[in-house]
PDB file of C-alpha atoms in Angstrom:
ATOM      1  CA  MET J   1      22.933  12.808  -8.742  1.00  0.00           C
ATOM      2  CA  ARG J   2      21.804   9.169  -8.723  1.00  0.00           C
ATOM      3  CA  ILE J   3      21.229   7.989  -5.163  1.00  0.00           C
ATOM      4  CA  CYS J   4      20.836   4.274  -4.601  1.00  0.00           C
ATOM      5  CA  ARG J   5      20.391   1.713  -1.828  1.00  0.00           C
ATOM      6  CA  PHE J   6      22.683  -1.232  -2.221  1.00  0.00           C
ATOM      7  CA  SER J   7      24.107  -4.287  -0.542  1.00  0.00           C
ATOM      8  CA  THR J   8      27.416  -6.093  -0.803  1.00  0.00           C
ATOM      9  CA  GLY J   9      26.061  -9.007   1.203  1.00  0.00           C
ATOM     10  CA  GLU J  10      25.735  -7.121   4.460  1.00  0.00           C
ATOM     11  CA  GLU J  11      23.297  -4.486   5.734  1.00  0.00           C
ATOM     12  CA  PRO J  12      21.727  -2.150   3.144  1.00  0.00           C
ATOM     13  CA  ARG J  13      23.585   1.116   2.602  1.00  0.00           C
ATOM     14  CA  PHE J  14      23.089   4.275   0.587  1.00  0.00           C
ATOM     15  CA  GLY J  15      25.392   5.404  -2.191  1.00  0.00           C
ATOM     16  CA  VAL J  16      25.847   7.645  -5.211  1.00  0.00           C
ATOM     17  CA  VAL J  17      26.198   6.050  -8.648  1.00  0.00           C
ATOM     18  CA  THR J  18      28.932   7.892 -10.534  1.00  0.00           C
ATOM     19  CA  GLY J  19      30.086   7.716 -14.135  1.00  0.00           C
ATOM     20  CA  GLU J  20      28.786   8.658 -17.556  1.00  0.00           C
ATOM     21  CA  VAL J  21      25.211   7.895 -18.605  1.00  0.00           C
ATOM     22  CA  ASP J  22      23.616   7.721 -22.036  1.00  0.00           C
ATOM     23  CA  GLU J  23      20.562   9.721 -23.144  1.00  0.00           C
ATOM     24  CA  PHE J  24      18.258   7.149 -21.546  1.00  0.00           C
ATOM     25  CA  GLY J  25      19.984   7.324 -18.161  1.00  0.00           C
ATOM     26  CA  GLN J  26      21.806   4.006 -18.470  1.00  0.00           C
ATOM     27  CA  PRO J  27      25.201   4.005 -16.702  1.00  0.00           C
ATOM     28  CA  ALA J  28      28.520   3.173 -18.313  1.00  0.00           C
ATOM     29  CA  GLU J  29      30.118  -0.198 -17.571  1.00  0.00           C
ATOM     30  CA  ASP J  30      32.832   1.433 -15.463  1.00  0.00           C
ATOM     31  CA  SER J  31      30.365   3.202 -13.155  1.00  0.00           C
ATOM     32  CA  VAL J  32      31.006   2.932  -9.435  1.00  0.00           C
ATOM     33  CA  VAL J  33      28.929   3.306  -6.283  1.00  0.00           C
ATOM     34  CA  VAL J  34      30.381   5.734  -3.737  1.00  0.00           C
ATOM     35  CA  ALA J  35      29.105   4.914  -0.254  1.00  0.00           C
ATOM     36  CA  LEU J  36      27.254   7.501   1.825  1.00  0.00           C
ATOM     37  CA  ALA J  37      27.140   7.952   5.588  1.00  0.00           C
ATOM     38  CA  GLY J  38      23.532   7.296   6.560  1.00  0.00           C
ATOM     39  CA  ASP J  39      20.243   8.072   4.864  1.00  0.00           C
ATOM     40  CA  PRO J  40      20.598  11.190   2.678  1.00  0.00           C
ATOM     41  CA  LEU J  41      16.972  12.108   3.305  1.00  0.00           C
ATOM     42  CA  TYR J  42      17.839  12.738   6.948  1.00  0.00           C
ATOM     43  CA  VAL J  43      21.568  13.459   7.166  1.00  0.00           C
ATOM     44  CA  GLY J  44      22.222  14.898   3.718  1.00  0.00           C
ATOM     45  CA  VAL J  45      24.704  13.583   1.178  1.00  0.00           C
ATOM     46  CA  LYS J  46      27.846  12.733   3.155  1.00  0.00           C
ATOM     47  CA  VAL J  47      30.297  10.935   0.870  1.00  0.00           C
ATOM     48  CA  LEU J  48      32.655   8.299   2.265  1.00  0.00           C
ATOM     49  CA  GLU J  49      35.890   6.996   0.740  1.00  0.00           C
ATOM     50  CA  GLU J  50      34.473   3.527   0.053  1.00  0.00           C
ATOM     51  CA  GLN J  51      33.755   2.749  -3.588  1.00  0.00           C
ATOM     52  CA  TYR J  52      32.406  -0.363  -5.296  1.00  0.00           C
ATOM     53  CA  PRO J  53      32.066  -1.241  -8.994  1.00  0.00           C
ATOM     54  CA  LEU J  54      28.389  -0.981  -9.876  1.00  0.00           C
ATOM     55  CA  GLY J  55      28.429  -4.533 -11.194  1.00  0.00           C
ATOM     56  CA  ASP J  56      29.633  -5.874  -7.835  1.00  0.00           C
ATOM     57  CA  VAL J  57      26.734  -4.590  -5.725  1.00  0.00           C
ATOM     58  CA  ARG J  58      23.107  -5.580  -5.489  1.00  0.00           C
ATOM     59  CA  LEU J  59      20.809  -2.625  -6.029  1.00  0.00           C
ATOM     60  CA  LEU J  60      17.835  -2.486  -3.676  1.00  0.00           C
ATOM     61  CA  ALA J  61      14.679  -0.406  -3.780  1.00  0.00           C
ATOM     62  CA  PRO J  62      16.142   3.126  -3.542  1.00  0.00           C
ATOM     63  CA  ILE J  63      13.584   4.101  -0.915  1.00  0.00           C
ATOM     64  CA  ILE J  64      11.282   2.280   1.490  1.00  0.00           C
ATOM     65  CA  PRO J  65       8.491   4.816   2.091  1.00  0.00           C
ATOM     66  CA  ARG J  66       8.114   5.579   5.791  1.00  0.00           C
ATOM     67  CA  SER J  67       4.366   5.882   5.512  1.00  0.00           C
ATOM     68  CA  LYS J  68       2.837   5.545   2.044  1.00  0.00           C
ATOM     69  CA  VAL J  69       2.886   5.187  -1.697  1.00  0.00           C
ATOM     70  CA  VAL J  70       0.248   7.393  -3.316  1.00  0.00           C
ATOM     71  CA  GLY J  71      -0.980   6.185  -6.683  1.00  0.00           C
ATOM     72  CA  ILE J  72      -2.656   8.312  -9.342  1.00  0.00           C
ATOM     73  CA  GLY J  73      -5.183   6.643 -11.623  1.00  0.00           C
ATOM     74  CA  ARG J  74      -6.147   7.525 -15.207  1.00  0.00           C
ATOM     75  CA  ASN J  75      -3.550  10.273 -15.623  1.00  0.00           C
ATOM     76  CA  TYR J  76      -3.017   9.523 -19.318  1.00  0.00           C
ATOM     77  CA  ALA J  77      -6.049  10.007 -21.576  1.00  0.00           C
ATOM     78  CA  ALA J  78      -5.248   7.033 -23.816  1.00  0.00           C
ATOM     79  CA  HIS J  79      -4.935   4.717 -20.811  1.00  0.00           C
ATOM     80  CA  ALA J  80      -8.273   5.913 -19.417  1.00  0.00           C
ATOM     81  CA  ALA J  81      -9.816   5.224 -22.824  1.00  0.00           C
ATOM     82  CA  GLU J  82      -8.357   1.709 -23.101  1.00  0.00           C
ATOM     83  CA  MET J  83      -9.867   0.911 -19.704  1.00  0.00           C
ATOM     84  CA  GLY J  84     -13.253   2.300 -20.746  1.00  0.00           C
ATOM     85  CA  ASN J  85     -13.156   5.147 -18.227  1.00  0.00           C
ATOM     86  CA  ASP J  86     -13.907   8.848 -18.465  1.00  0.00           C
ATOM     87  CA  LEU J  87     -11.169  11.378 -17.766  1.00  0.00           C
ATOM     88  CA  PRO J  88     -11.062  12.484 -14.126  1.00  0.00           C
ATOM     89  CA  ALA J  89     -11.853  16.111 -13.300  1.00  0.00           C
ATOM     90  CA  GLU J  90      -9.135  16.037 -10.644  1.00  0.00           C
ATOM     91  CA  PRO J  91      -6.373  13.561  -9.781  1.00  0.00           C
ATOM     92  CA  LEU J  92      -7.737  10.160  -8.779  1.00  0.00           C
ATOM     93  CA  MET J  93      -5.771   9.002  -5.731  1.00  0.00           C
ATOM     94  CA  PHE J  94      -5.319   5.614  -4.099  1.00  0.00           C
ATOM     95  CA  LEU J  95      -2.818   4.185  -1.599  1.00  0.00           C
ATOM     96  CA  LYS J  96      -0.432   1.251  -1.760  1.00  0.00           C
ATOM     97  CA  PRO J  97       1.112  -0.048   1.489  1.00  0.00           C
ATOM     98  CA  ASN J  98       4.867   0.272   1.827  1.00  0.00           C
ATOM     99  CA  THR J  99       5.041  -3.536   1.980  1.00  0.00           C
ATOM    100  CA  THR J 100       4.357  -3.561  -1.777  1.00  0.00           C
ATOM    101  CA  VAL J 101       7.815  -2.080  -2.435  1.00  0.00           C
ATOM    102  CA  VAL J 102      10.571  -4.290  -3.857  1.00  0.00           C
ATOM    103  CA  GLY J 103      13.747  -3.441  -5.737  1.00  0.00           C
ATOM    104  CA  PRO J 104      15.435  -4.108  -9.072  1.00  0.00           C
ATOM    105  CA  GLY J 105      15.640  -7.806  -9.887  1.00  0.00           C
ATOM    106  CA  ASP J 106      13.279  -8.805  -7.086  1.00  0.00           C
ATOM    107  CA  PRO J 107      10.395 -11.047  -8.151  1.00  0.00           C
ATOM    108  CA  ILE J 108       6.859  -9.812  -8.617  1.00  0.00           C
ATOM    109  CA  PHE J 109       4.843 -12.560  -6.949  1.00  0.00           C
ATOM    110  CA  TYR J 110       1.737 -13.739  -8.787  1.00  0.00           C
ATOM    111  CA  PRO J 111      -0.842 -14.399  -6.046  1.00  0.00           C
ATOM    112  CA  PRO J 112      -3.423 -17.194  -6.321  1.00  0.00           C
ATOM    113  CA  GLN J 113      -6.318 -14.747  -5.851  1.00  0.00           C
ATOM    114  CA  THR J 114      -5.923 -13.338  -9.377  1.00  0.00           C
ATOM    115  CA  SER J 115      -5.759 -14.665 -12.919  1.00  0.00           C
ATOM    116  CA  ASN J 116      -5.146 -11.315 -14.634  1.00  0.00           C
ATOM    117  CA  LEU J 117      -1.989  -9.622 -13.324  1.00  0.00           C
ATOM    118  CA  HIS J 118      -0.978  -6.437 -15.179  1.00  0.00           C
ATOM    119  CA  TYR J 119       2.154  -4.287 -15.472  1.00  0.00           C
ATOM    120  CA  GLU J 120       1.881  -0.482 -15.336  1.00  0.00           C
ATOM    121  CA  GLY J 121       5.114   1.390 -16.045  1.00  0.00           C
ATOM    122  CA  GLU J 122       5.310   4.783 -14.343  1.00  0.00           C
ATOM    123  CA  LEU J 123       7.433   7.743 -13.338  1.00  0.00           C
ATOM    124  CA  ALA J 124       7.593   8.050  -9.534  1.00  0.00           C
ATOM    125  CA  VAL J 125       8.222  11.146  -7.414  1.00  0.00           C
ATOM    126  CA  VAL J 126      10.082  10.875  -4.086  1.00  0.00           C
ATOM    127  CA  ILE J 127       9.225  13.471  -1.437  1.00  0.00           C
ATOM    128  CA  GLY J 128      12.142  15.040   0.437  1.00  0.00           C
ATOM    129  CA  ARG J 129      10.613  16.714   3.476  1.00  0.00           C
ATOM    130  CA  ILE J 130       7.478  16.976   5.584  1.00  0.00           C
ATOM    131  CA  CYS J 131       4.948  19.092   3.744  1.00  0.00           C
ATOM    132  CA  ARG J 132       1.285  19.941   3.488  1.00  0.00           C
ATOM    133  CA  ASP J 133      -0.732  22.291   1.240  1.00  0.00           C
ATOM    134  CA  VAL J 134       2.172  22.792  -1.182  1.00  0.00           C
ATOM    135  CA  PRO J 135       1.379  25.252  -4.001  1.00  0.00           C
ATOM    136  CA  ALA J 136       2.148  23.787  -7.424  1.00  0.00           C
ATOM    137  CA  GLU J 137       4.717  26.497  -8.094  1.00  0.00           C
ATOM    138  CA  GLN J 138       6.649  25.400  -4.990  1.00  0.00           C
ATOM    139  CA  ALA J 139       6.570  21.644  -5.680  1.00  0.00           C
ATOM    140  CA  THR J 140      10.281  21.506  -6.470  1.00  0.00           C
ATOM    141  CA  ASP J 141      11.010  22.624  -2.906  1.00  0.00           C
ATOM    142  CA  VAL J 142       9.656  19.336  -1.528  1.00  0.00           C
ATOM    143  CA  ILE J 143      10.718  16.878  -4.245  1.00  0.00           C
ATOM    144  CA  PHE J 144      13.831  14.861  -3.442  1.00  0.00           C
ATOM    145  CA  GLY J 145      14.032  13.199  -6.838  1.00  0.00           C
ATOM    146  CA  TYR J 146      12.538  10.748  -9.312  1.00  0.00           C
ATOM    147  CA  THR J 147      12.620   7.014  -9.831  1.00  0.00           C
ATOM    148  CA  ILE J 148      10.785   4.330 -11.828  1.00  0.00           C
ATOM    149  CA  ALA J 149       7.835   2.253 -10.646  1.00  0.00           C
ATOM    150  CA  ASN J 150       5.711  -0.660 -11.755  1.00  0.00           C
ATOM    151  CA  ASP J 151       2.212  -0.204 -10.332  1.00  0.00           C
ATOM    152  CA  VAL J 152       1.407  -3.921 -10.503  1.00  0.00           C
ATOM    153  CA  THR J 153      -2.346  -4.503 -10.567  1.00  0.00           C
ATOM    154  CA  ALA J 154      -4.620  -7.534 -10.287  1.00  0.00           C
ATOM    155  CA  ARG J 155      -7.030  -6.276 -12.923  1.00  0.00           C
ATOM    156  CA  ASP J 156      -9.806  -8.767 -12.209  1.00  0.00           C
ATOM    157  CA  LEU J 157      -9.786  -7.860  -8.514  1.00  0.00           C
ATOM    158  CA  GLN J 158      -9.768  -4.153  -9.357  1.00  0.00           C
ATOM    159  CA  ARG J 159     -12.941  -4.625 -11.376  1.00  0.00           C
ATOM    160  CA  SER J 160     -14.687  -6.880  -8.872  1.00  0.00           C
ATOM    161  CA  ASP J 161     -13.753  -4.902  -5.753  1.00  0.00           C
ATOM    162  CA  VAL J 162     -14.356  -1.464  -7.350  1.00  0.00           C
ATOM    163  CA  GLN J 163     -11.906   0.192  -4.907  1.00  0.00           C
ATOM    164  CA  PHE J 164      -8.206  -0.505  -5.506  1.00  0.00           C
ATOM    165  CA  THR J 165      -6.719  -1.625  -2.173  1.00  0.00           C
ATOM    166  CA  ARG J 166      -6.587  -5.384  -2.716  1.00  0.00           C
ATOM    167  CA  ALA J 167      -5.880  -5.215  -6.443  1.00  0.00           C
ATOM    168  CA  LYS J 168      -2.815  -3.036  -5.947  1.00  0.00           C
ATOM    169  CA  GLY J 169      -1.799  -3.917  -2.395  1.00  0.00           C
ATOM    170  CA  PHE J 170      -0.196  -7.373  -2.491  1.00  0.00           C
ATOM    171  CA  ASP J 171       3.415  -7.745  -1.401  1.00  0.00           C
ATOM    172  CA  SER J 172       5.795  -7.036  -4.328  1.00  0.00           C
ATOM    173  CA  PHE J 173       3.200  -4.970  -6.254  1.00  0.00           C
ATOM    174  CA  CYS J 174       5.367  -1.820  -6.311  1.00  0.00           C
ATOM    175  CA  PRO J 175       8.852  -2.398  -7.720  1.00  0.00           C
ATOM    176  CA  LEU J 176      10.941   0.787  -7.466  1.00  0.00           C
ATOM    177  CA  GLY J 177      14.375   1.605  -8.862  1.00  0.00           C
ATOM    178  CA  PRO J 178      17.058   1.494  -9.941  1.00  0.00           C
ATOM    179  CA  TRP J 179      17.975   4.717  -8.095  1.00  0.00           C
ATOM    180  CA  ILE J 180      16.662   8.217  -7.368  1.00  0.00           C
ATOM    181  CA  GLU J 181      17.685  10.861  -9.874  1.00  0.00           C
ATOM    182  CA  THR J 182      17.831  14.195  -8.037  1.00  0.00           C
ATOM    183  CA  ASP J 183      18.881  16.542 -10.843  1.00  0.00           C
ATOM    184  CA  LEU J 184      15.763  16.498 -13.025  1.00  0.00           C
ATOM    185  CA  ASP J 185      13.292  19.363 -13.052  1.00  0.00           C
ATOM    186  CA  PRO J 186       9.499  18.861 -13.330  1.00  0.00           C
ATOM    187  CA  GLN J 187       9.617  20.918 -16.542  1.00  0.00           C
ATOM    188  CA  ALA J 188      11.544  18.054 -18.143  1.00  0.00           C
ATOM    189  CA  PHE J 189       8.494  15.835 -17.689  1.00  0.00           C
ATOM    190  CA  ILE J 190       6.095  18.548 -18.853  1.00  0.00           C
ATOM    191  CA  ASP J 191       8.184  18.879 -22.004  1.00  0.00           C
ATOM    192  CA  GLY J 192       8.114  15.091 -22.295  1.00  0.00           C
ATOM    193  CA  ARG J 193      10.243  12.136 -21.261  1.00  0.00           C
ATOM    194  CA  GLN J 194       9.681   8.735 -22.841  1.00  0.00           C
ATOM    195  CA  VAL J 195       8.163   6.024 -20.652  1.00  0.00           C
ATOM    196  CA  GLN J 196       8.439   2.489 -22.043  1.00  0.00           C
ATOM    197  CA  THR J 197       7.601  -0.974 -20.785  1.00  0.00           C
ATOM    198  CA  PHE J 198       9.112  -4.124 -22.267  1.00  0.00           C
ATOM    199  CA  LEU J 199       7.605  -7.579 -21.709  1.00  0.00           C
ATOM    200  CA  ASN J 200      10.178 -10.270 -22.459  1.00  0.00           C
ATOM    201  CA  GLY J 201      12.026  -7.733 -24.615  1.00  0.00           C
ATOM    202  CA  ASP J 202       8.991  -6.564 -26.629  1.00  0.00           C
ATOM    203  CA  VAL J 203       7.727  -2.978 -26.319  1.00  0.00           C
ATOM    204  CA  VAL J 204       4.225  -2.999 -24.822  1.00  0.00           C
ATOM    205  CA  GLN J 205       3.991   0.584 -23.538  1.00  0.00           C
ATOM    206  CA  ASP J 206       5.507   3.605 -25.268  1.00  0.00           C
ATOM    207  CA  GLY J 207       4.328   6.932 -23.904  1.00  0.00           C
ATOM    208  CA  SER J 208       5.522  10.377 -22.938  1.00  0.00           C
ATOM    209  CA  THR J 209       5.171  12.250 -19.670  1.00  0.00           C
ATOM    210  CA  ALA J 210       4.039  15.211 -21.794  1.00  0.00           C
ATOM    211  CA  ASP J 211       0.733  13.335 -22.141  1.00  0.00           C
ATOM    212  CA  MET J 212      -0.033  13.427 -18.421  1.00  0.00           C
ATOM    213  CA  ILE J 213      -3.388  15.035 -17.707  1.00  0.00           C
ATOM    214  CA  PHE J 214      -2.061  16.411 -14.410  1.00  0.00           C
ATOM    215  CA  ASP J 215       1.655  17.276 -14.324  1.00  0.00           C
ATOM    216  CA  VAL J 216       4.033  16.589 -11.434  1.00  0.00           C
ATOM    217  CA  PRO J 217       3.615  19.966  -9.636  1.00  0.00           C
ATOM    218  CA  THR J 218      -0.167  19.652  -9.863  1.00  0.00           C
ATOM    219  CA  LEU J 219      -0.031  16.147  -8.375  1.00  0.00           C
ATOM    220  CA  VAL J 220       2.178  17.245  -5.468  1.00  0.00           C
ATOM    221  CA  ALA J 221      -0.166  20.154  -4.750  1.00  0.00           C
ATOM    222  CA  HIS J 222      -3.283  17.988  -4.936  1.00  0.00           C
ATOM    223  CA  VAL J 223      -1.991  15.115  -2.801  1.00  0.00           C
ATOM    224  CA  SER J 224      -0.520  17.450  -0.171  1.00  0.00           C
ATOM    225  CA  SER J 225      -3.836  19.299   0.069  1.00  0.00           C
ATOM    226  CA  VAL J 226      -5.376  16.068   1.362  1.00  0.00           C
ATOM    227  CA  MET J 227      -2.616  14.472   3.452  1.00  0.00           C
ATOM    228  CA  THR J 228       0.705  15.389   4.990  1.00  0.00           C
ATOM    229  CA  LEU J 229       3.593  14.002   2.965  1.00  0.00           C
ATOM    230  CA  LEU J 230       6.650  12.667   4.790  1.00  0.00           C
ATOM    231  CA  PRO J 231      10.257  12.281   3.650  1.00  0.00           C
ATOM    232  CA  GLY J 232      10.479   9.162   1.508  1.00  0.00           C
ATOM    233  CA  ASP J 233       6.816   9.088   0.545  1.00  0.00           C
ATOM    234  CA  VAL J 234       6.345   8.207  -3.114  1.00  0.00           C
ATOM    235  CA  ILE J 235       3.803   9.529  -5.615  1.00  0.00           C
ATOM    236  CA  LEU J 236       3.176   7.365  -8.680  1.00  0.00           C
ATOM    237  CA  THR J 237       2.198   9.582 -11.603  1.00  0.00           C
ATOM    238  CA  GLY J 238       0.057   7.248 -13.704  1.00  0.00           C
ATOM    239  CA  THR J 239       0.690   4.906 -16.615  1.00  0.00           C
ATOM    240  CA  PRO J 240       0.476   5.347 -20.403  1.00  0.00           C
ATOM    241  CA  GLU J 241      -1.710   3.135 -22.593  1.00  0.00           C
ATOM    242  CA  GLY J 242      -0.690  -0.412 -23.332  1.00  0.00           C
ATOM    243  CA  VAL J 243      -1.189  -2.096 -19.963  1.00  0.00           C
ATOM    244  CA  GLY J 244      -1.566  -5.840 -20.179  1.00  0.00           C
ATOM    245  CA  PRO J 245      -1.119  -9.204 -18.499  1.00  0.00           C
ATOM    246  CA  MET J 246       2.048 -10.792 -17.151  1.00  0.00           C
ATOM    247  CA  GLN J 247       2.596 -14.514 -16.631  1.00  0.00           C
ATOM    248  CA  VAL J 248       4.845 -16.483 -14.313  1.00  0.00           C
ATOM    249  CA  GLY J 249       8.284 -16.643 -15.942  1.00  0.00           C
ATOM    250  CA  ASP J 250       7.938 -13.284 -17.704  1.00  0.00           C
ATOM    251  CA  GLU J 251      10.437 -10.449 -17.313  1.00  0.00           C
ATOM    252  CA  VAL J 252       9.220  -6.855 -17.202  1.00  0.00           C
ATOM    253  CA  GLU J 253      11.500  -3.881 -17.863  1.00  0.00           C
ATOM    254  CA  ILE J 254      10.380  -0.266 -17.450  1.00  0.00           C
ATOM    255  CA  SER J 255      12.464   2.601 -18.802  1.00  0.00           C
ATOM    256  CA  VAL J 256      12.102   6.342 -18.189  1.00  0.00           C
ATOM    257  CA  ALA J 257      14.403   8.539 -20.262  1.00  0.00           C
ATOM    258  CA  GLY J 258      16.908  10.366 -18.100  1.00  0.00           C
ATOM    259  CA  ILE J 259      16.545   7.971 -15.172  1.00  0.00           C
ATOM    260  CA  GLY J 260      17.346   4.452 -16.374  1.00  0.00           C
ATOM    261  CA  SER J 261      15.481   1.150 -16.320  1.00  0.00           C
ATOM    262  CA  LEU J 262      13.889  -1.188 -13.777  1.00  0.00           C
ATOM    263  CA  THR J 263      13.648  -4.927 -14.445  1.00  0.00           C
ATOM    264  CA  ASN J 264      11.770  -7.596 -12.472  1.00  0.00           C
ATOM    265  CA  PRO J 265      10.856 -11.230 -13.091  1.00  0.00           C
ATOM    266  CA  VAL J 266       7.399 -12.627 -12.390  1.00  0.00           C
ATOM    267  CA  ALA J 267       7.263 -15.644 -10.048  1.00  0.00           C
ATOM    268  CA  GLN J 268       4.521 -17.780  -8.555  1.00  0.00           C
ATOM    269  CA  ARG J 269       3.589 -16.886  -5.012  1.00  0.00           C
ATOM    270  CA  SER J 270       3.759 -20.025  -2.928  1.00  0.00           C
TER     271      SER J 270
END
């Protein structure tokens, strides 16, 4: 099931995207959005009779985390190497405020404090219920679904500040979308799903979730051993090698096989 947040020009609503998808998770042209009654994280999936052609709605960020976005650093060996870092002995966590979240098509704002703004295409995990100290083998019990993220990073600020808060915390630095896919199993990502980033149509990242150092169940267990996770919290699972700079006017597309693609333009922050 592909659960989305959308707008037809009025208040945001939740819906289910129906129709055939290809092997990469891209929907057919005749796909429709079936409206839901309320937030499915809290009231379940209650389908209404209202339907809209997918092309007639504006997709929004599929979730606005109630409390936090948890990032995971250096979770692909090749990315750690390209950054000149050693492999972590355990997952390296950081936090992004929920004000970083934007949706498909929303601009990534290039702030004046940086001159080296990077894309980082990632698989994201959406938590479905309050949980703490979750064993890895029970991770599926607390996962609501999966979406796509761009962990936008001001690389020069990351290096100068050492800790990651400012470099990864500006407004618009966490695009999410296009929807939450609820029918995938963590084993699919252990076996390997392609993660690609395109900058102005050119492939700049081409990795596989099979190359994660710490898999999805391990990440859920580790993060929940430190902090309580709430419904709608998001865990970013790390980025493959190939990170690089974006410029104002660029367009960044991130694709995760089986989910779909997320596209955002880069604009100057005024």
